[in-house]
C-alpha cells in the first residue's frame, strides 16, 4: 500500500456497507458546500521530509530512519518567498522529524525574521536522540516557536504500542526539558500542545474531557505541564490504511466515519485556510492529499511558481479519506474543528 495510487484506488473502489456509491462530494452537495474552495492561506505548512528517528504504527507520512527524502535549501528559499506572497500568518513545520533536516534551524531563523508565527511538530524523542539536539528547547524558545507533539496516552504501555518501545520514557524526558525552559508554563507565552490520536479503529473521545484527564495525570505522575490537547482522527491513509485493511477493520471504520459526518466540521475543514508543501516543493490542499499524491488543482502546482490568485481560485481535491476530517467533532492539525 506504499504507492499512493493504489491507496486512492482502494479508497474510491472498495465497497463500504450500504454506501457503495457514496462519494465525499455527494455529502458536500447535500449540505451545499460543494465545490470546496479555499477562503485564504492563513497557514503555510511545510513538510521538510520523510526522515524520522521513529517508525510509528499509524504514521501517514510513512516516515522513518531509512527515508532519505528531505527538502533542499533551494526549495526552502522558494517557500520563504511564497510565505511573503501568501500573507500567511502561521508557518507550520512538519515531517518526518523536521529537526533532522540540516537546514531546519536556518529556515526557522528566516521565518522568524519575516515575523510569522512558527509551529514545530516535534516528536519529542528527537530532543533526546542525540547531543546535537539537546538544545532544541532553548532554540524553540529563542524563536518563540509553538511546539506541537504527539503523546498517544499518559502511560508507557499505550504510547509505546503505537510509537515504539521506549518512546514514552524519552517523551517524558523531553517534556521535562521543554517545561524547564518555560514551555507549557502559565504566563510564559511558550505554547506546548499535545496531540492525541486513537490507538485503533475508533474515533477520539471528547477533546475537552481528554485534556482534563491528560493534564491531571501528567501533573500527578510526572509533574508535567502543557497548554492544550488536540484530538485527531486517524485518516485512512498510508500505514493506518494498511492497518485497517490487514486487520479487517476497513469497512466498519469507513462506515463509522461516514455515519458520523458532521456538516459543521465539513464547513471548517483545514484545507480551506491551509496550503501544504512537500519536501520537493509541490503544493497540496493538505498533508493527507500530499501523501496520496493528489496535487492542487491549479497551474500553480510548485512553490517555485507560487501564484496566490490562481491558488485561491482552485477547487480543493476531495476523496473518501476526507470523511476522517468531518466525522464527529471534526479533525485537523489543530485538533477538533467544532
Ligand atoms: S514521529 Fe511522526 S513522522 Fe515520525 S514516524 Fe512517528 S508519526 Fe511519523
Ligand atoms: S483530507 Fe485534506 S482535503 Fe480532505 S477534507 Fe481533510 S484537509 Fe480537506
GROMACS .gro file of C-alpha atoms and ligand atoms in nm:
model
  354
    1UNK     CA    1   0.000   0.000   0.000
    2UNK     CA    2   0.301   0.229  -0.012
    3UNK     CA    3   0.202   0.351  -0.356
    4UNK     CA    4  -0.035   0.644  -0.335
    5UNK     CA    5  -0.231   0.549  -0.650
    6UNK     CA    6  -0.316   0.209  -0.503
    7UNK     CA    7  -0.436   0.381  -0.185
    8UNK     CA    8  -0.661   0.623  -0.374
    9UNK     CA    9  -0.795   0.336  -0.583
   10UNK     CA   10  -0.877   0.136  -0.272
   11UNK     CA   11  -1.044   0.433  -0.103
   12UNK     CA   12  -1.263   0.504  -0.404
   13UNK     CA   13  -1.339   0.148  -0.517
   14UNK     CA   14  -1.359  -0.073  -0.208
   15UNK     CA   15  -1.722  -0.139  -0.110
   16UNK     CA   16  -1.850   0.006   0.215
   17UNK     CA   17  -2.167  -0.145   0.363
   18UNK     CA   18  -2.469   0.049   0.246
   19UNK     CA   19  -2.257   0.334   0.099
   20UNK     CA   20  -2.128   0.168  -0.216
   21UNK     CA   21  -2.160   0.466  -0.449
   22UNK     CA   22  -2.142   0.748  -0.197
   23UNK     CA   23  -1.858   0.997  -0.250
   24UNK     CA   24  -1.736   1.277  -0.026
   25UNK     CA   25  -1.857   1.521  -0.293
   26UNK     CA   26  -2.212   1.382  -0.255
   27UNK     CA   27  -2.207   1.468   0.115
   28UNK     CA   28  -2.073   1.817   0.041
   29UNK     CA   29  -2.350   1.865  -0.215
   30UNK     CA   30  -2.612   1.759   0.042
   31UNK     CA   31  -2.509   2.048   0.268
   32UNK     CA   32  -2.449   2.300  -0.014
   33UNK     CA   33  -2.070   2.305   0.044
   34UNK     CA   34  -1.964   2.180  -0.300
   35UNK     CA   35  -1.731   2.272  -0.461
   36UNK     CA   36  -1.496   2.315  -0.170
   37UNK     CA   37  -1.284   2.627  -0.218
   38UNK     CA   38  -1.016   2.796  -0.008
   39UNK     CA   39  -1.103   3.102   0.196
   40UNK     CA   40  -0.735   3.212   0.207
   41UNK     CA   41  -0.393   3.086   0.309
   42UNK     CA   42  -0.359   3.150   0.681
   43UNK     CA   43  -0.136   2.851   0.750
   44UNK     CA   44   0.158   2.763   0.526
   45UNK     CA   45   0.254   2.407   0.612
   46UNK     CA   46   0.596   2.280   0.507
   47UNK     CA   47   0.673   1.910   0.511
   48UNK     CA   48   1.051   1.910   0.546
   49UNK     CA   49   1.096   1.545   0.459
   50UNK     CA   50   1.025   1.185   0.544
   51UNK     CA   51   1.333   1.126   0.760
   52UNK     CA   52   1.241   1.050   1.121
   53UNK     CA   53   1.401   0.882   1.424
   54UNK     CA   54   1.074   0.696   1.491
   55UNK     CA   55   0.862   0.447   1.295
   56UNK     CA   56   0.511   0.492   1.437
   57UNK     CA   57   0.244   0.240   1.355
   58UNK     CA   58  -0.010   0.491   1.223
   59UNK     CA   59   0.226   0.735   1.051
   60UNK     CA   60   0.050   0.882   0.748
   61UNK     CA   61   0.385   1.004   0.610
   62UNK     CA   62   0.540   0.654   0.614
   63UNK     CA   63   0.840   0.821   0.776
   64UNK     CA   64   1.140   0.653   0.937
   65UNK     CA   65   1.519   0.650   0.977
   66UNK     CA   66   1.565   0.478   0.640
   67UNK     CA   67   1.386   0.756   0.449
   68UNK     CA   68   1.627   0.996   0.283
   69UNK     CA   69   1.384   1.236   0.115
   70UNK     CA   70   1.435   1.582   0.266
   71UNK     CA   71   1.372   1.939   0.149
   72UNK     CA   72   1.670   2.125  -0.002
   73UNK     CA   73   1.774   2.480   0.084
   74UNK     CA   74   1.674   2.589  -0.267
   75UNK     CA   75   1.313   2.472  -0.213
   76UNK     CA   76   1.314   2.643   0.129
   77UNK     CA   77   1.411   2.969  -0.040
   78UNK     CA   78   1.112   2.936  -0.274
   79UNK     CA   79   0.898   2.868   0.034
   80UNK     CA   80   1.017   3.189   0.203
   81UNK     CA   81   0.917   3.393  -0.100
   82UNK     CA   82   0.578   3.217  -0.114
   83UNK     CA   83   0.520   3.281   0.257
   84UNK     CA   84   0.563   3.655   0.192
   85UNK     CA   85   0.339   3.644  -0.116
   86UNK     CA   86   0.070   3.435   0.054
   87UNK     CA   87   0.031   3.663   0.355
   88UNK     CA   88   0.012   3.352   0.577
   89UNK     CA   89   0.029   3.437   0.946
   90UNK     CA   90   0.146   3.095   1.058
   91UNK     CA   91   0.414   2.863   0.921
   92UNK     CA   92   0.373   2.503   1.032
   93UNK     CA   93   0.687   2.286   1.006
   94UNK     CA   94   0.632   1.914   0.990
   95UNK     CA   95   0.794   1.595   0.860
   96UNK     CA   96   0.917   1.326   0.945
   97UNK     CA   97   1.116   1.489   1.218
   98UNK     CA   98   1.171   1.840   1.073
   99UNK     CA   99   1.463   1.899   1.311
  100UNK     CA  100   1.663   1.629   1.128
  101UNK     CA  101   1.679   1.840   0.814
  102UNK     CA  102   2.026   2.006   0.821
  103UNK     CA  103   1.871   2.340   0.717
  104UNK     CA  104   1.595   2.332   0.981
  105UNK     CA  105   1.748   2.595   1.211
  106UNK     CA  106   1.833   2.824   0.922
  107UNK     CA  107   1.473   2.805   0.797
  108UNK     CA  108   1.327   2.879   1.143
  109UNK     CA  109   1.551   3.187   1.173
  110UNK     CA  110   1.444   3.312   0.829
  111UNK     CA  111   1.073   3.264   0.903
  112UNK     CA  112   1.109   3.436   1.241
  113UNK     CA  113   1.277   3.729   1.061
  114UNK     CA  114   0.962   3.758   0.845
  115UNK     CA  115   0.758   3.799   1.165
  116UNK     CA  116   0.545   3.489   1.111
  117UNK     CA  117   0.430   3.262   1.394
  118UNK     CA  118   0.604   2.925   1.377
  119UNK     CA  119   0.466   2.585   1.474
  120UNK     CA  120   0.711   2.296   1.501
  121UNK     CA  121   0.560   1.947   1.500
  122UNK     CA  122   0.821   1.791   1.726
  123UNK     CA  123   0.800   1.419   1.804
  124UNK     CA  124   0.970   1.485   2.145
  125UNK     CA  125   1.213   1.190   2.129
  126UNK     CA  126   1.429   1.378   1.875
  127UNK     CA  127   1.526   1.618   2.157
  128UNK     CA  128   1.698   1.336   2.347
  129UNK     CA  129   1.805   1.130   2.044
  130UNK     CA  130   2.150   1.285   2.008
  131UNK     CA  131   2.351   1.553   2.198
  132UNK     CA  132   2.327   1.780   1.894
  133UNK     CA  133   1.954   1.813   1.961
  134UNK     CA  134   1.968   1.869   2.339
  135UNK     CA  135   1.949   2.248   2.295
  136UNK     CA  136   1.631   2.236   2.083
  137UNK     CA  137   1.409   2.360   2.371
  138UNK     CA  138   1.629   2.673   2.401
  139UNK     CA  139   1.630   2.716   2.023
  140UNK     CA  140   1.249   2.688   2.006
  141UNK     CA  141   1.223   2.939   2.291
  142UNK     CA  142   1.455   3.187   2.122
  143UNK     CA  143   1.230   3.195   1.815
  144UNK     CA  144   0.903   3.171   2.014
  145UNK     CA  145   0.804   2.856   1.824
  146UNK     CA  146   0.485   2.681   1.928
  147UNK     CA  147   0.567   2.315   1.993
  148UNK     CA  148   0.305   2.056   1.899
  149UNK     CA  149   0.384   1.698   1.996
  150UNK     CA  150   0.213   1.362   1.980
  151UNK     CA  151   0.158   1.175   2.301
  152UNK     CA  152  -0.098   0.898   2.244
  153UNK     CA  153  -0.151   0.841   2.617
  154UNK     CA  154  -0.017   0.913   2.964
  155UNK     CA  155   0.101   0.554   3.010
  156UNK     CA  156   0.408   0.382   2.864
  157UNK     CA  157   0.217   0.075   2.752
  158UNK     CA  158  -0.027   0.252   2.518
  159UNK     CA  159   0.224   0.507   2.392
  160UNK     CA  160   0.495   0.254   2.313
  161UNK     CA  161   0.247   0.023   2.142
  162UNK     CA  162   0.172   0.298   1.890
  163UNK     CA  163   0.506   0.480   1.863
  164UNK     CA  164   0.772   0.221   1.951
  165UNK     CA  165   0.946   0.071   2.254
  166UNK     CA  166   1.093   0.329   2.489
  167UNK     CA  167   0.919   0.625   2.322
  168UNK     CA  168   0.711   0.711   2.629
  169UNK     CA  169   1.007   0.746   2.869
  170UNK     CA  170   1.201   0.957   2.619
  171UNK     CA  171   0.893   1.172   2.555
  172UNK     CA  172   0.856   1.239   2.929
  173UNK     CA  173   1.225   1.332   2.948
  174UNK     CA  174   1.182   1.574   2.655
  175UNK     CA  175   0.864   1.726   2.802
  176UNK     CA  176   1.053   1.796   3.124
  177UNK     CA  177   1.327   1.970   2.923
  178UNK     CA  178   1.063   2.183   2.748
  179UNK     CA  179   0.895   2.268   3.079
  180UNK     CA  180   1.235   2.360   3.224
  181UNK     CA  181   1.280   2.644   2.974
  182UNK     CA  182   0.920   2.764   3.024
  183UNK     CA  183   0.719   2.568   2.766
  184UNK     CA  184   0.366   2.493   2.884
  185UNK     CA  185   0.410   2.709   3.195
  186UNK     CA  186   0.149   2.971   3.283
  187UNK     CA  187   0.243   3.326   3.182
  188UNK     CA  188   0.548   3.219   2.973
  189UNK     CA  189   0.368   3.257   2.641
  190UNK     CA  190   0.561   2.950   2.521
  191UNK     CA  191   0.298   2.711   2.391
  192UNK     CA  192   0.336   2.336   2.430
  193UNK     CA  193   0.039   2.150   2.285
  194UNK     CA  194  -0.005   1.774   2.282
  195UNK     CA  195  -0.175   1.560   2.022
  196UNK     CA  196  -0.383   1.252   2.095
  197UNK     CA  197  -0.490   1.008   1.828
  198UNK     CA  198  -0.677   0.682   1.892
  199UNK     CA  199  -0.476   0.361   1.909
  200UNK     CA  200  -0.717   0.168   1.687
  201UNK     CA  201  -1.013   0.184   1.450
  202UNK     CA  202  -1.229   0.420   1.654
  203UNK     CA  203  -1.297   0.792   1.682
  204UNK     CA  204  -1.128   1.004   1.951
  205UNK     CA  205  -1.319   1.081   2.270
  206UNK     CA  206  -1.425   1.438   2.353
  207UNK     CA  207  -1.125   1.674   2.331
  208UNK     CA  208  -1.211   1.875   2.643
  209UNK     CA  209  -1.257   1.570   2.867
  210UNK     CA  210  -0.937   1.408   2.742
  211UNK     CA  211  -0.747   1.732   2.802
  212UNK     CA  212  -0.864   1.741   3.164
  213UNK     CA  213  -0.761   1.377   3.210
  214UNK     CA  214  -0.418   1.424   3.045
  215UNK     CA  215  -0.346   1.741   3.246
  216UNK     CA  216  -0.435   1.571   3.575
  217UNK     CA  217  -0.238   1.253   3.510
  218UNK     CA  218   0.074   1.412   3.359
  219UNK     CA  219   0.093   1.655   3.651
  220UNK     CA  220   0.029   1.391   3.918
  221UNK     CA  221   0.257   1.125   3.776
  222UNK     CA  222   0.539   1.327   3.616
  223UNK     CA  223   0.493   1.691   3.720
  224UNK     CA  224   0.450   1.791   3.355
  225UNK     CA  225   0.256   2.095   3.233
  226UNK     CA  226   0.123   2.166   2.886
  227UNK     CA  227  -0.125   2.405   2.726
  228UNK     CA  228  -0.383   2.227   2.513
  229UNK     CA  229  -0.458   1.875   2.398
  230UNK     CA  230  -0.562   1.832   2.033
  231UNK     CA  231  -0.756   1.520   1.942
  232UNK     CA  232  -0.704   1.386   1.591
  233UNK     CA  233  -0.897   1.125   1.397
  234UNK     CA  234  -0.676   0.870   1.220
  235UNK     CA  235  -0.729   0.918   0.847
  236UNK     CA  236  -0.734   0.609   0.627
  237UNK     CA  237  -0.401   0.692   0.463
  238UNK     CA  238  -0.066   0.511   0.440
  239UNK     CA  239   0.025   0.293   0.744
  240UNK     CA  240  -0.317   0.337   0.908
  241UNK     CA  241  -0.490   0.234   0.584
  242UNK     CA  242  -0.266  -0.076   0.573
  243UNK     CA  243  -0.359  -0.150   0.933
  244UNK     CA  244  -0.733  -0.112   0.861
  245UNK     CA  245  -0.716  -0.347   0.563
  246UNK     CA  246  -0.489  -0.606   0.725
  247UNK     CA  247  -0.694  -0.616   1.046
  248UNK     CA  248  -1.026  -0.647   0.860
  249UNK     CA  249  -1.146  -0.313   1.004
  250UNK     CA  250  -1.152  -0.106   0.684
  251UNK     CA  251  -1.521  -0.132   0.600
  252UNK     CA  252  -1.652  -0.082   0.954
  253UNK     CA  253  -1.415   0.213   1.015
  254UNK     CA  254  -1.519   0.388   0.692
  255UNK     CA  255  -1.884   0.324   0.778
  256UNK     CA  256  -1.823   0.484   1.117
  257UNK     CA  257  -1.662   0.791   0.957
  258UNK     CA  258  -1.945   0.829   0.705
  259UNK     CA  259  -2.229   0.785   0.954
  260UNK     CA  260  -2.059   1.036   1.187
  261UNK     CA  261  -2.044   1.304   0.913
  262UNK     CA  262  -2.083   1.644   1.078
  263UNK     CA  263  -2.188   1.935   0.849
  264UNK     CA  264  -2.027   2.195   1.081
  265UNK     CA  265  -1.697   2.009   1.066
  266UNK     CA  266  -1.728   1.989   0.688
  267UNK     CA  267  -1.762   2.368   0.669
  268UNK     CA  268  -1.446   2.408   0.881
  269UNK     CA  269  -1.205   2.164   0.718
  270UNK     CA  270  -0.845   2.283   0.749
  271UNK     CA  271  -0.775   2.275   0.373
  272UNK     CA  272  -0.991   2.589   0.345
  273UNK     CA  273  -0.718   2.803   0.502
  274UNK     CA  274  -0.404   2.588   0.482
  275UNK     CA  275  -0.162   2.511   0.200
  276UNK     CA  276   0.077   2.218   0.225
  277UNK     CA  277   0.418   2.198   0.055
  278UNK     CA  278   0.602   1.870   0.001
  279UNK     CA  279   0.976   1.819   0.056
  280UNK     CA  280   1.015   1.854  -0.322
  281UNK     CA  281   0.819   2.180  -0.332
  282UNK     CA  282   0.491   2.057  -0.478
  283UNK     CA  283   0.170   2.214  -0.346
  284UNK     CA  284  -0.123   2.026  -0.193
  285UNK     CA  285  -0.454   2.108  -0.025
  286UNK     CA  286  -0.334   1.931   0.290
  287UNK     CA  287  -0.073   1.689   0.423
  288UNK     CA  288  -0.305   1.392   0.358
  289UNK     CA  289  -0.357   1.482  -0.009
  290UNK     CA  290   0.020   1.516  -0.024
  291UNK     CA  291   0.067   1.158   0.098
  292UNK     CA  292  -0.190   1.039  -0.157
  293UNK     CA  293  -0.012   1.233  -0.432
  294UNK     CA  294  -0.319   1.445  -0.511
  295UNK     CA  295  -0.165   1.785  -0.600
  296UNK     CA  296  -0.361   2.112  -0.604
  297UNK     CA  297  -0.598   2.156  -0.900
  298UNK     CA  298  -0.418   2.464  -1.027
  299UNK     CA  299  -0.149   2.576  -1.276
  300UNK     CA  300   0.044   2.693  -0.970
  301UNK     CA  301   0.149   2.344  -0.870
  302UNK     CA  302   0.506   2.403  -0.744
  303UNK     CA  303   0.620   2.653  -0.481
  304UNK     CA  304   0.870   2.792  -0.734
  305UNK     CA  305   0.568   2.915  -0.939
  306UNK     CA  306   0.357   3.021  -0.638
  307UNK     CA  307   0.063   3.233  -0.756
  308UNK     CA  308  -0.180   3.340  -0.485
  309UNK     CA  309  -0.460   3.441  -0.722
  310UNK     CA  310  -0.458   3.108  -0.906
  311UNK     CA  311  -0.437   2.909  -0.584
  312UNK     CA  312  -0.730   3.090  -0.425
  313UNK     CA  313  -0.945   3.006  -0.728
  314UNK     CA  314  -0.881   2.634  -0.713
  315UNK     CA  315  -1.124   2.361  -0.617
  316UNK     CA  316  -0.999   2.151  -0.326
  317UNK     CA  317  -0.949   1.786  -0.421
  318UNK     CA  318  -1.150   1.550  -0.202
  319UNK     CA  319  -1.171   1.171  -0.183
  320UNK     CA  320  -1.314   0.930   0.073
  321UNK     CA  321  -1.026   0.983   0.321
  322UNK     CA  322  -1.180   1.331   0.376
  323UNK     CA  323  -1.455   1.166   0.582
  324UNK     CA  324  -1.186   1.147   0.854
  325UNK     CA  325  -1.185   1.529   0.879
  326UNK     CA  326  -1.563   1.558   0.907
  327UNK     CA  327  -1.653   1.278   1.148
  328UNK     CA  328  -1.780   1.359   1.496
  329UNK     CA  329  -1.626   1.680   1.632
  330UNK     CA  330  -1.409   1.713   1.318
  331UNK     CA  331  -1.032   1.676   1.294
  332UNK     CA  332  -0.745   1.895   1.180
  333UNK     CA  333  -0.379   1.960   1.262
  334UNK     CA  334  -0.512   2.189   1.537
  335UNK     CA  335  -0.749   1.929   1.686
  336UNK     CA  336  -1.127   1.916   1.667
  337UNK     CA  337  -1.294   2.177   1.445
  338UNK     CA  338  -1.636   2.222   1.605
  339LIG     S1  339   0.719   1.070   1.478
  339LIG    FE1  340   0.566   1.148   1.336
  339LIG     S2  341   0.666   1.149   1.134
  339LIG    FE2  342   0.790   1.020   1.272
  339LIG     S3  343   0.715   0.810   1.231
  339LIG    FE3  344   0.601   0.894   1.408
  339LIG     S4  345   0.414   0.983   1.320
  339LIG    FE4  346   0.560   0.952   1.152
  340LIG     S1  347  -0.827   1.527   0.395
  340LIG    FE1  348  -0.742   1.721   0.331
  340LIG     S2  349  -0.863   1.779   0.151
  340LIG    FE2  350  -0.978   1.625   0.261
  340LIG     S3  351  -1.115   1.744   0.395
  340LIG    FE3  352  -0.930   1.686   0.514
  340LIG     S4  353  -0.799   1.864   0.493
  340LIG    FE4  354  -0.953   1.879   0.329
   0.00000   0.00000   0.00000
